[in-house]
RNA sequence: GCACCGAUAGUUCAGUGGUAGAACAUCAGCUUCCCAAGCUGACUAUGCGGGUUCGAUUCCCGUUCGGUGCUCCA
């Protein structure tokens, strides 16, 4: 059955995965909260990332850097200057344009990049640059849209205390390059990973949690010797794609997309996205692997006057490492996993929603259900025993069939039923959501069984 | 940011310038017990703020949120 994006969103909102932010006050645009099920799923995604990129990687280590950083960081990287667009509106038809693009398109010989905002405005006025939509030349002033959120340290709002909410976690890794290298005694090549919130004042957010202003990133800055960057680029590209596949995403719904030279970010020599085919929306970026070269470390060296060079102990060579960055959005992976898992099963007279999460991602790995309330004690005891090791819920209301369906709708892979025989044979029935198979297992073996399912 | 469209229980949908209905869901009781059974009952809604009016959920204005298109996407 064809999946509909709106229905998936609706299911996520009504069943406790995601809520509209500050809803009782009318909400805050493009802000979402994660509910009881959502936070479990999200944590499981992050756990899977950490396992794959840090714990199972012989080269990588992790850090957790602060959201607020010395503003010098963002001046050095070019984010303060470049991370903003000079936008201009046509007074006649209200179309919005980028001032630099307008000039570039109509006067290809002019070097817009060297122009200040005032110079661009002057140029547009003097040369009667036209609005490509209506052809008139009547524009508002240029307004800078800096995408970095600002706040202040201290109680006074003096400009000296201006700080930014980080627009990417990456810089926490770059500025800690030396600390990590020294304290962990890592040799090039090695990587630093982090999971954390980033903030961007997007002009046009939308599509549920796909593009939001506050989001969570999982990034890795992998440092290698200049000249080896291309092969590492390919390595992390493949590694990242395999990671997504390990979350249960079908191969046919994933693809690589190389960035064209003109769409490359200001720091990047080459970028390749991995995209997912969202139902009803189309291909959307899930992660990007970028060759950031030595751009960041070099900028930080220049600005901080600190050496971030690496001394190769074998060759006694000194160099600034190149950096390959696989970067992905937790919220986008969340949405992708939910879309992939969502399924509407047609039955004879009605239908039911089934979320086919991989066991390691499911909000609840299992639930314990007493067949009738007579088995309540046994069932509770088993559940309390299992929650020491897994996320396991309990439900005793309504018929057993209805309870199975509830668990299907939130993607619980295993239902453990305590029945009339359990007190005698000390066994329970485990139902598999995907195969619908039921097996009878002694209570003492349930834990090992679930353990095994998690590994697969 | 601009233009257009929309907003009624948790969900899907009725309806009305004069007491807002249903189904499903949820909860409780009875009953049954391995895939949404049944019966009885309970809970819950006109996004927010103004205006017109004797009276507005309904008409008008603003706003918020969402959707679509444009623009943008480091």
PDB file of C-alpha atoms in Angstrom, chain A residues 12-282:
ATOM      1  CA  UNK A  12       3.867  10.047  14.844  1.00  0.00           C
ATOM      2  CA  UNK A  13       2.106  12.998  16.469  1.00  0.00           C
ATOM      3  CA  UNK A  14      -0.911  11.135  17.803  1.00  0.00           C
ATOM      4  CA  UNK A  15       0.892   8.086  19.133  1.00  0.00           C
ATOM      5  CA  UNK A  16       3.537   9.832  21.225  1.00  0.00           C
ATOM      6  CA  UNK A  17       6.599  10.058  19.002  1.00  0.00           C
ATOM      7  CA  UNK A  18       6.548  13.786  18.287  1.00  0.00           C
ATOM      8  CA  UNK A  19       4.491  16.715  19.605  1.00  0.00           C
ATOM      9  CA  UNK A  20       4.112  20.274  18.337  1.00  0.00           C
ATOM     10  CA  UNK A  21       6.296  22.484  20.532  1.00  0.00           C
ATOM     11  CA  UNK A  22       4.543  24.656  23.177  1.00  0.00           C
ATOM     12  CA  UNK A  23       1.242  23.557  21.719  1.00  0.00           C
ATOM     13  CA  UNK A  24      -1.006  24.950  24.470  1.00  0.00           C
ATOM     14  CA  UNK A  25       0.307  28.437  23.645  1.00  0.00           C
ATOM     15  CA  UNK A  26      -0.449  28.059  19.962  1.00  0.00           C
ATOM     16  CA  UNK A  27       2.839  26.430  19.139  1.00  0.00           C
ATOM     17  CA  UNK A  28       6.153  27.765  17.884  1.00  0.00           C
ATOM     18  CA  UNK A  29       6.621  27.472  14.168  1.00  0.00           C
ATOM     19  CA  UNK A  30       8.722  24.573  12.994  1.00  0.00           C
ATOM     20  CA  UNK A  31       9.519  23.428  16.499  1.00  0.00           C
ATOM     21  CA  UNK A  32       8.773  19.927  17.648  1.00  0.00           C
ATOM     22  CA  UNK A  33       9.220  17.964  20.834  1.00  0.00           C
ATOM     23  CA  UNK A  34       9.937  14.276  21.072  1.00  0.00           C
ATOM     24  CA  UNK A  35       7.449  12.268  23.132  1.00  0.00           C
ATOM     25  CA  UNK A  36       7.898   9.104  25.198  1.00  0.00           C
ATOM     26  CA  UNK A  37       8.272   6.861  22.143  1.00  0.00           C
ATOM     27  CA  UNK A  38      10.178   9.402  20.090  1.00  0.00           C
ATOM     28  CA  UNK A  39      12.886   9.936  22.662  1.00  0.00           C
ATOM     29  CA  UNK A  40      13.467   6.174  22.862  1.00  0.00           C
ATOM     30  CA  UNK A  41      13.759   5.901  19.093  1.00  0.00           C
ATOM     31  CA  UNK A  42      16.020   8.939  18.915  1.00  0.00           C
ATOM     32  CA  UNK A  43      18.268   7.662  21.694  1.00  0.00           C
ATOM     33  CA  UNK A  44      18.510   4.308  19.942  1.00  0.00           C
ATOM     34  CA  UNK A  45      19.563   6.019  16.715  1.00  0.00           C
ATOM     35  CA  UNK A  46      22.269   7.939  18.556  1.00  0.00           C
ATOM     36  CA  UNK A  47      23.357   4.781  20.344  1.00  0.00           C
ATOM     37  CA  UNK A  48      23.683   2.979  17.007  1.00  0.00           C
ATOM     38  CA  UNK A  49      25.746   5.854  15.598  1.00  0.00           C
ATOM     39  CA  UNK A  50      28.070   5.967  18.582  1.00  0.00           C
ATOM     40  CA  UNK A  51      28.576   2.232  18.441  1.00  0.00           C
ATOM     41  CA  UNK A  52      29.371   2.277  14.743  1.00  0.00           C
ATOM     42  CA  UNK A  53      31.403   5.483  14.487  1.00  0.00           C
ATOM     43  CA  UNK A  54      33.174   5.539  17.844  1.00  0.00           C
ATOM     44  CA  UNK A  55      33.193   2.262  19.720  1.00  0.00           C
ATOM     45  CA  UNK A  56      33.568  -0.066  16.737  1.00  0.00           C
ATOM     46  CA  UNK A  57      35.921   2.219  14.846  1.00  0.00           C
ATOM     47  CA  UNK A  58      39.605   1.634  15.484  1.00  0.00           C
ATOM     48  CA  UNK A  59      40.446   5.199  14.480  1.00  0.00           C
ATOM     49  CA  UNK A  60      37.763   7.329  16.085  1.00  0.00           C
ATOM     50  CA  UNK A  61      37.125   8.801  19.506  1.00  0.00           C
ATOM     51  CA  UNK A  62      34.262  10.921  20.757  1.00  0.00           C
ATOM     52  CA  UNK A  63      33.876  14.260  22.488  1.00  0.00           C
ATOM     53  CA  UNK A  64      30.991  16.383  23.697  1.00  0.00           C
ATOM     54  CA  UNK A  65      31.714  20.056  23.123  1.00  0.00           C
ATOM     55  CA  UNK A  66      29.698  23.027  24.336  1.00  0.00           C
ATOM     56  CA  UNK A  67      27.092  24.781  22.219  1.00  0.00           C
ATOM     57  CA  UNK A  68      28.445  28.233  23.123  1.00  0.00           C
ATOM     58  CA  UNK A  69      31.956  28.987  21.944  1.00  0.00           C
ATOM     59  CA  UNK A  70      34.288  31.925  21.801  1.00  0.00           C
ATOM     60  CA  UNK A  71      32.915  34.151  19.000  1.00  0.00           C
ATOM     61  CA  UNK A  72      36.408  34.170  17.517  1.00  0.00           C
ATOM     62  CA  UNK A  73      35.728  30.639  16.327  1.00  0.00           C
ATOM     63  CA  UNK A  74      32.975  31.802  13.985  1.00  0.00           C
ATOM     64  CA  UNK A  75      34.909  34.791  12.746  1.00  0.00           C
ATOM     65  CA  UNK A  76      37.817  32.520  11.895  1.00  0.00           C
ATOM     66  CA  UNK A  77      35.723  29.976  10.032  1.00  0.00           C
ATOM     67  CA  UNK A  78      33.964  32.604   7.976  1.00  0.00           C
ATOM     68  CA  UNK A  79      30.552  31.824   9.394  1.00  0.00           C
ATOM     69  CA  UNK A  80      29.955  35.356  10.657  1.00  0.00           C
ATOM     70  CA  UNK A  81      30.734  36.808   7.248  1.00  0.00           C
ATOM     71  CA  UNK A  82      29.567  34.113   4.877  1.00  0.00           C
ATOM     72  CA  UNK A  83      26.865  32.377   6.812  1.00  0.00           C
ATOM     73  CA  UNK A  84      24.411  35.011   5.776  1.00  0.00           C
ATOM     74  CA  UNK A  85      22.614  35.976   2.620  1.00  0.00           C
ATOM     75  CA  UNK A  86      22.074  39.525   1.345  1.00  0.00           C
ATOM     76  CA  UNK A  87      18.363  39.367   0.551  1.00  0.00           C
ATOM     77  CA  UNK A  88      16.388  41.955  -1.322  1.00  0.00           C
ATOM     78  CA  UNK A  89      12.671  42.192  -2.137  1.00  0.00           C
ATOM     79  CA  UNK A  90      11.068  43.576  -5.274  1.00  0.00           C
ATOM     80  CA  UNK A  91       8.645  46.291  -4.169  1.00  0.00           C
ATOM     81  CA  UNK A  92       6.540  45.737  -7.250  1.00  0.00           C
ATOM     82  CA  UNK A  93       5.900  42.005  -7.237  1.00  0.00           C
ATOM     83  CA  UNK A  94       7.191  41.089  -3.742  1.00  0.00           C
ATOM     84  CA  UNK A  95       9.525  38.453  -5.078  1.00  0.00           C
ATOM     85  CA  UNK A  96      12.601  37.845  -2.956  1.00  0.00           C
ATOM     86  CA  UNK A  97      16.065  37.551  -4.399  1.00  0.00           C
ATOM     87  CA  UNK A  98      19.647  37.304  -3.316  1.00  0.00           C
ATOM     88  CA  UNK A  99      21.271  40.608  -4.206  1.00  0.00           C
ATOM     89  CA  UNK A 100      24.585  39.016  -5.141  1.00  0.00           C
ATOM     90  CA  UNK A 101      22.893  36.532  -7.456  1.00  0.00           C
ATOM     91  CA  UNK A 102      20.944  39.300  -9.202  1.00  0.00           C
ATOM     92  CA  UNK A 103      24.100  41.209 -10.019  1.00  0.00           C
ATOM     93  CA  UNK A 104      26.004  38.102 -11.009  1.00  0.00           C
ATOM     94  CA  UNK A 105      23.299  36.964 -13.395  1.00  0.00           C
ATOM     95  CA  UNK A 106      22.840  40.303 -15.145  1.00  0.00           C
ATOM     96  CA  UNK A 107      26.422  41.546 -14.990  1.00  0.00           C
ATOM     97  CA  UNK A 108      28.649  38.446 -15.192  1.00  0.00           C
ATOM     98  CA  UNK A 109      31.813  40.521 -15.417  1.00  0.00           C
ATOM     99  CA  UNK A 110      31.307  42.221 -12.064  1.00  0.00           C
ATOM    100  CA  UNK A 111      33.000  40.719  -9.035  1.00  0.00           C
ATOM    101  CA  UNK A 112      30.194  40.665  -6.478  1.00  0.00           C
ATOM    102  CA  UNK A 113      32.197  38.795  -3.898  1.00  0.00           C
ATOM    103  CA  UNK A 114      34.388  41.767  -3.343  1.00  0.00           C
ATOM    104  CA  UNK A 115      31.444  44.102  -2.767  1.00  0.00           C
ATOM    105  CA  UNK A 116      30.049  45.277   0.508  1.00  0.00           C
ATOM    106  CA  UNK A 117      26.349  45.386   1.143  1.00  0.00           C
ATOM    107  CA  UNK A 118      26.244  49.125   0.449  1.00  0.00           C
ATOM    108  CA  UNK A 119      28.169  48.724  -2.788  1.00  0.00           C
ATOM    109  CA  UNK A 120      25.752  46.050  -3.958  1.00  0.00           C
ATOM    110  CA  UNK A 121      22.769  48.291  -3.241  1.00  0.00           C
ATOM    111  CA  UNK A 122      24.401  51.191  -5.006  1.00  0.00           C
ATOM    112  CA  UNK A 123      25.228  49.016  -7.999  1.00  0.00           C
ATOM    113  CA  UNK A 124      21.697  47.697  -8.262  1.00  0.00           C
ATOM    114  CA  UNK A 125      20.279  51.230  -8.172  1.00  0.00           C
ATOM    115  CA  UNK A 126      22.795  52.781 -10.587  1.00  0.00           C
ATOM    116  CA  UNK A 127      22.699  49.986 -13.146  1.00  0.00           C
ATOM    117  CA  UNK A 128      18.950  49.418 -12.977  1.00  0.00           C
ATOM    118  CA  UNK A 129      19.259  45.755 -12.191  1.00  0.00           C
ATOM    119  CA  UNK A 130      15.913  44.195 -13.025  1.00  0.00           C
ATOM    120  CA  UNK A 131      13.676  41.920 -11.064  1.00  0.00           C
ATOM    121  CA  UNK A 132      13.719  38.623 -13.003  1.00  0.00           C
ATOM    122  CA  UNK A 133      10.058  38.067 -12.142  1.00  0.00           C
ATOM    123  CA  UNK A 134       8.386  41.328 -13.162  1.00  0.00           C
ATOM    124  CA  UNK A 135      11.186  43.154 -14.953  1.00  0.00           C
ATOM    125  CA  UNK A 136      10.966  46.295 -12.858  1.00  0.00           C
ATOM    126  CA  UNK A 137      13.803  47.831 -10.898  1.00  0.00           C
ATOM    127  CA  UNK A 138      12.367  48.920  -7.587  1.00  0.00           C
ATOM    128  CA  UNK A 139      13.870  47.130  -4.630  1.00  0.00           C
ATOM    129  CA  UNK A 140      13.869  47.341  -0.863  1.00  0.00           C
ATOM    130  CA  UNK A 141      17.138  47.749   1.021  1.00  0.00           C
ATOM    131  CA  UNK A 142      19.331  44.707   1.386  1.00  0.00           C
ATOM    132  CA  UNK A 143      18.712  42.828   4.576  1.00  0.00           C
ATOM    133  CA  UNK A 144      21.284  40.469   5.960  1.00  0.00           C
ATOM    134  CA  UNK A 145      19.942  37.113   6.944  1.00  0.00           C
ATOM    135  CA  UNK A 146      22.581  35.744   9.204  1.00  0.00           C
ATOM    136  CA  UNK A 147      21.584  32.236   9.952  1.00  0.00           C
ATOM    137  CA  UNK A 148      23.379  32.107  13.283  1.00  0.00           C
ATOM    138  CA  UNK A 149      21.338  32.535  16.431  1.00  0.00           C
ATOM    139  CA  UNK A 150      22.726  35.096  18.813  1.00  0.00           C
ATOM    140  CA  UNK A 151      22.595  35.433  22.541  1.00  0.00           C
ATOM    141  CA  UNK A 152      24.587  37.188  25.213  1.00  0.00           C
ATOM    142  CA  UNK A 153      26.802  36.066  28.028  1.00  0.00           C
ATOM    143  CA  UNK A 154      26.289  38.083  31.177  1.00  0.00           C
ATOM    144  CA  UNK A 155      23.295  40.128  32.164  1.00  0.00           C
ATOM    145  CA  UNK A 156      24.104  43.202  30.133  1.00  0.00           C
ATOM    146  CA  UNK A 157      23.512  43.140  26.423  1.00  0.00           C
ATOM    147  CA  UNK A 158      26.749  44.836  25.556  1.00  0.00           C
ATOM    148  CA  UNK A 159      28.139  43.837  22.194  1.00  0.00           C
ATOM    149  CA  UNK A 160      31.314  42.528  23.804  1.00  0.00           C
ATOM    150  CA  UNK A 161      29.374  39.657  25.314  1.00  0.00           C
ATOM    151  CA  UNK A 162      27.704  38.602  22.069  1.00  0.00           C
ATOM    152  CA  UNK A 163      27.921  34.858  21.519  1.00  0.00           C
ATOM    153  CA  UNK A 164      26.440  32.536  18.915  1.00  0.00           C
ATOM    154  CA  UNK A 165      24.632  29.240  19.195  1.00  0.00           C
ATOM    155  CA  UNK A 166      26.748  26.931  17.091  1.00  0.00           C
ATOM    156  CA  UNK A 167      25.432  26.260  13.572  1.00  0.00           C
ATOM    157  CA  UNK A 168      27.383  23.006  13.417  1.00  0.00           C
ATOM    158  CA  UNK A 169      29.080  20.756  15.953  1.00  0.00           C
ATOM    159  CA  UNK A 170      32.154  20.459  13.754  1.00  0.00           C
ATOM    160  CA  UNK A 171      34.085  23.392  15.189  1.00  0.00           C
ATOM    161  CA  UNK A 172      34.132  21.786  18.629  1.00  0.00           C
ATOM    162  CA  UNK A 173      36.203  19.038  17.078  1.00  0.00           C
ATOM    163  CA  UNK A 174      38.507  21.360  15.167  1.00  0.00           C
ATOM    164  CA  UNK A 175      39.358  23.566  18.110  1.00  0.00           C
ATOM    165  CA  UNK A 176      39.962  20.472  20.240  1.00  0.00           C
ATOM    166  CA  UNK A 177      42.108  18.794  17.610  1.00  0.00           C
ATOM    167  CA  UNK A 178      45.301  19.257  19.571  1.00  0.00           C
ATOM    168  CA  UNK A 179      43.739  18.338  22.925  1.00  0.00           C
ATOM    169  CA  UNK A 180      42.304  15.118  21.604  1.00  0.00           C
ATOM    170  CA  UNK A 181      45.387  14.145  19.653  1.00  0.00           C
ATOM    171  CA  UNK A 182      47.662  14.648  22.630  1.00  0.00           C
ATOM    172  CA  UNK A 183      45.504  13.157  25.371  1.00  0.00           C
ATOM    173  CA  UNK A 184      44.355  10.132  23.400  1.00  0.00           C
ATOM    174  CA  UNK A 185      47.785   9.634  21.781  1.00  0.00           C
ATOM    175  CA  UNK A 186      46.076   9.217  18.421  1.00  0.00           C
ATOM    176  CA  UNK A 187      48.132   9.107  15.272  1.00  0.00           C
ATOM    177  CA  UNK A 188      46.949  10.394  11.933  1.00  0.00           C
ATOM    178  CA  UNK A 189      44.658   9.159  10.505  1.00  0.00           C
ATOM    179  CA  UNK A 190      42.089   9.463  13.256  1.00  0.00           C
ATOM    180  CA  UNK A 191      38.635  10.900  13.738  1.00  0.00           C
ATOM    181  CA  UNK A 192      36.715  12.831  16.393  1.00  0.00           C
ATOM    182  CA  UNK A 193      32.968  12.349  16.655  1.00  0.00           C
ATOM    183  CA  UNK A 194      30.262  14.241  18.473  1.00  0.00           C
ATOM    184  CA  UNK A 195      26.510  14.215  18.841  1.00  0.00           C
ATOM    185  CA  UNK A 196      24.784  17.445  19.745  1.00  0.00           C
ATOM    186  CA  UNK A 197      22.357  20.241  19.084  1.00  0.00           C
ATOM    187  CA  UNK A 198      22.995  22.895  16.455  1.00  0.00           C
ATOM    188  CA  UNK A 199      20.990  25.978  15.559  1.00  0.00           C
ATOM    189  CA  UNK A 200      20.303  27.671  12.256  1.00  0.00           C
ATOM    190  CA  UNK A 201      17.905  30.464  11.591  1.00  0.00           C
ATOM    191  CA  UNK A 202      16.566  28.900   8.428  1.00  0.00           C
ATOM    192  CA  UNK A 203      14.680  31.156   6.068  1.00  0.00           C
ATOM    193  CA  UNK A 204      12.338  28.439   4.945  1.00  0.00           C
ATOM    194  CA  UNK A 205      11.988  25.569   7.323  1.00  0.00           C
ATOM    195  CA  UNK A 206       9.307  22.969   6.860  1.00  0.00           C
ATOM    196  CA  UNK A 207       8.351  19.407   6.128  1.00  0.00           C
ATOM    197  CA  UNK A 208       7.771  18.449   9.739  1.00  0.00           C
ATOM    198  CA  UNK A 209      11.084  17.665  11.464  1.00  0.00           C
ATOM    199  CA  UNK A 210      13.029  17.568   8.185  1.00  0.00           C
ATOM    200  CA  UNK A 211      14.123  21.200   8.305  1.00  0.00           C
ATOM    201  CA  UNK A 212      13.980  22.839  11.714  1.00  0.00           C
ATOM    202  CA  UNK A 213      15.868  25.623  13.434  1.00  0.00           C
ATOM    203  CA  UNK A 214      17.067  23.589  16.377  1.00  0.00           C
ATOM    204  CA  UNK A 215      18.348  20.196  15.384  1.00  0.00           C
ATOM    205  CA  UNK A 216      20.728  17.484  16.413  1.00  0.00           C
ATOM    206  CA  UNK A 217      23.787  16.484  14.454  1.00  0.00           C
ATOM    207  CA  UNK A 218      26.068  13.497  14.478  1.00  0.00           C
ATOM    208  CA  UNK A 219      29.357  14.567  12.991  1.00  0.00           C
ATOM    209  CA  UNK A 220      32.781  13.089  12.567  1.00  0.00           C
ATOM    210  CA  UNK A 221      35.892  15.047  11.668  1.00  0.00           C
ATOM    211  CA  UNK A 222      38.382  12.595  10.293  1.00  0.00           C
ATOM    212  CA  UNK A 223      41.947  13.872  10.001  1.00  0.00           C
ATOM    213  CA  UNK A 224      44.260  12.414   7.437  1.00  0.00           C
ATOM    214  CA  UNK A 225      47.454  13.189   5.574  1.00  0.00           C
ATOM    215  CA  UNK A 226      47.025  15.580   2.638  1.00  0.00           C
ATOM    216  CA  UNK A 227      46.901  13.559  -0.531  1.00  0.00           C
ATOM    217  CA  UNK A 228      45.156  10.646   1.108  1.00  0.00           C
ATOM    218  CA  UNK A 229      41.933  12.620   1.451  1.00  0.00           C
ATOM    219  CA  UNK A 230      40.290  11.236  -1.676  1.00  0.00           C
ATOM    220  CA  UNK A 231      40.547   7.630  -0.601  1.00  0.00           C
ATOM    221  CA  UNK A 232      39.283   8.462   2.889  1.00  0.00           C
ATOM    222  CA  UNK A 233      36.464  10.438   1.351  1.00  0.00           C
ATOM    223  CA  UNK A 234      35.374   7.317  -0.460  1.00  0.00           C
ATOM    224  CA  UNK A 235      35.837   5.192   2.664  1.00  0.00           C
ATOM    225  CA  UNK A 236      33.576   7.369   4.836  1.00  0.00           C
ATOM    226  CA  UNK A 237      31.047   7.718   2.073  1.00  0.00           C
ATOM    227  CA  UNK A 238      30.619   3.947   1.952  1.00  0.00           C
ATOM    228  CA  UNK A 239      30.810   3.612   5.731  1.00  0.00           C
ATOM    229  CA  UNK A 240      28.044   6.178   6.190  1.00  0.00           C
ATOM    230  CA  UNK A 241      25.777   4.555   3.640  1.00  0.00           C
ATOM    231  CA  UNK A 242      26.276   1.179   5.298  1.00  0.00           C
ATOM    232  CA  UNK A 243      25.380   2.752   8.620  1.00  0.00           C
ATOM    233  CA  UNK A 244      22.031   3.882   7.235  1.00  0.00           C
ATOM    234  CA  UNK A 245      21.429   0.443   5.775  1.00  0.00           C
ATOM    235  CA  UNK A 246      22.188  -1.094   9.168  1.00  0.00           C
ATOM    236  CA  UNK A 247      19.232   0.855  10.533  1.00  0.00           C
ATOM    237  CA  UNK A 248      16.964  -1.167   8.287  1.00  0.00           C
ATOM    238  CA  UNK A 249      16.745   1.229   5.370  1.00  0.00           C
ATOM    239  CA  UNK A 250      16.191  -0.407   1.996  1.00  0.00           C
ATOM    240  CA  UNK A 251      18.944  -0.005  -0.556  1.00  0.00           C
ATOM    241  CA  UNK A 252      16.550   1.187  -3.246  1.00  0.00           C
ATOM    242  CA  UNK A 253      15.448   4.137  -1.130  1.00  0.00           C
ATOM    243  CA  UNK A 254      19.009   5.456  -0.710  1.00  0.00           C
ATOM    244  CA  UNK A 255      21.281   7.117  -3.226  1.00  0.00           C
ATOM    245  CA  UNK A 256      24.450   9.165  -3.468  1.00  0.00           C
ATOM    246  CA  UNK A 257      24.336  12.658  -4.882  1.00  0.00           C
ATOM    247  CA  UNK A 258      27.538  14.522  -5.652  1.00  0.00           C
ATOM    248  CA  UNK A 259      27.403  18.278  -5.258  1.00  0.00           C
ATOM    249  CA  UNK A 260      28.013  20.390  -8.306  1.00  0.00           C
ATOM    250  CA  UNK A 261      31.044  22.669  -7.984  1.00  0.00           C
ATOM    251  CA  UNK A 262      28.854  25.787  -7.742  1.00  0.00           C
ATOM    252  CA  UNK A 263      26.794  24.488  -4.843  1.00  0.00           C
ATOM    253  CA  UNK A 264      29.765  23.556  -2.699  1.00  0.00           C
ATOM    254  CA  UNK A 265      29.989  25.127   0.727  1.00  0.00           C
ATOM    255  CA  UNK A 266      32.675  27.734   1.190  1.00  0.00           C
ATOM    256  CA  UNK A 267      34.900  25.323   3.068  1.00  0.00           C
ATOM    257  CA  UNK A 268      34.524  22.277   0.869  1.00  0.00           C
ATOM    258  CA  UNK A 269      36.550  20.811  -1.958  1.00  0.00           C
ATOM    259  CA  UNK A 270      33.977  18.109  -2.643  1.00  0.00           C
ATOM    260  CA  UNK A 271      30.753  16.969  -1.062  1.00  0.00           C
ATOM    261  CA  UNK A 272      28.600  13.916  -1.535  1.00  0.00           C
ATOM    262  CA  UNK A 273      25.169  13.576   0.029  1.00  0.00           C
ATOM    263  CA  UNK A 274      23.300  10.438   0.794  1.00  0.00           C
ATOM    264  CA  UNK A 275      19.621  10.961   0.113  1.00  0.00           C
ATOM    265  CA  UNK A 276      16.526   9.049   1.101  1.00  0.00           C
ATOM    266  CA  UNK A 277      13.372   8.747  -0.969  1.00  0.00           C
ATOM    267  CA  UNK A 278      10.728  10.137   1.381  1.00  0.00           C
ATOM    268  CA  UNK A 279       7.181   9.028   0.557  1.00  0.00           C
ATOM    269  CA  UNK A 280       5.230  11.873  -1.006  1.00  0.00           C
ATOM    270  CA  UNK A 281       8.158  14.292  -0.782  1.00  0.00           C
ATOM    271  CA  UNK A 282      10.936  12.841  -2.872  1.00  0.00           C
TER     272      UNK A 282
END
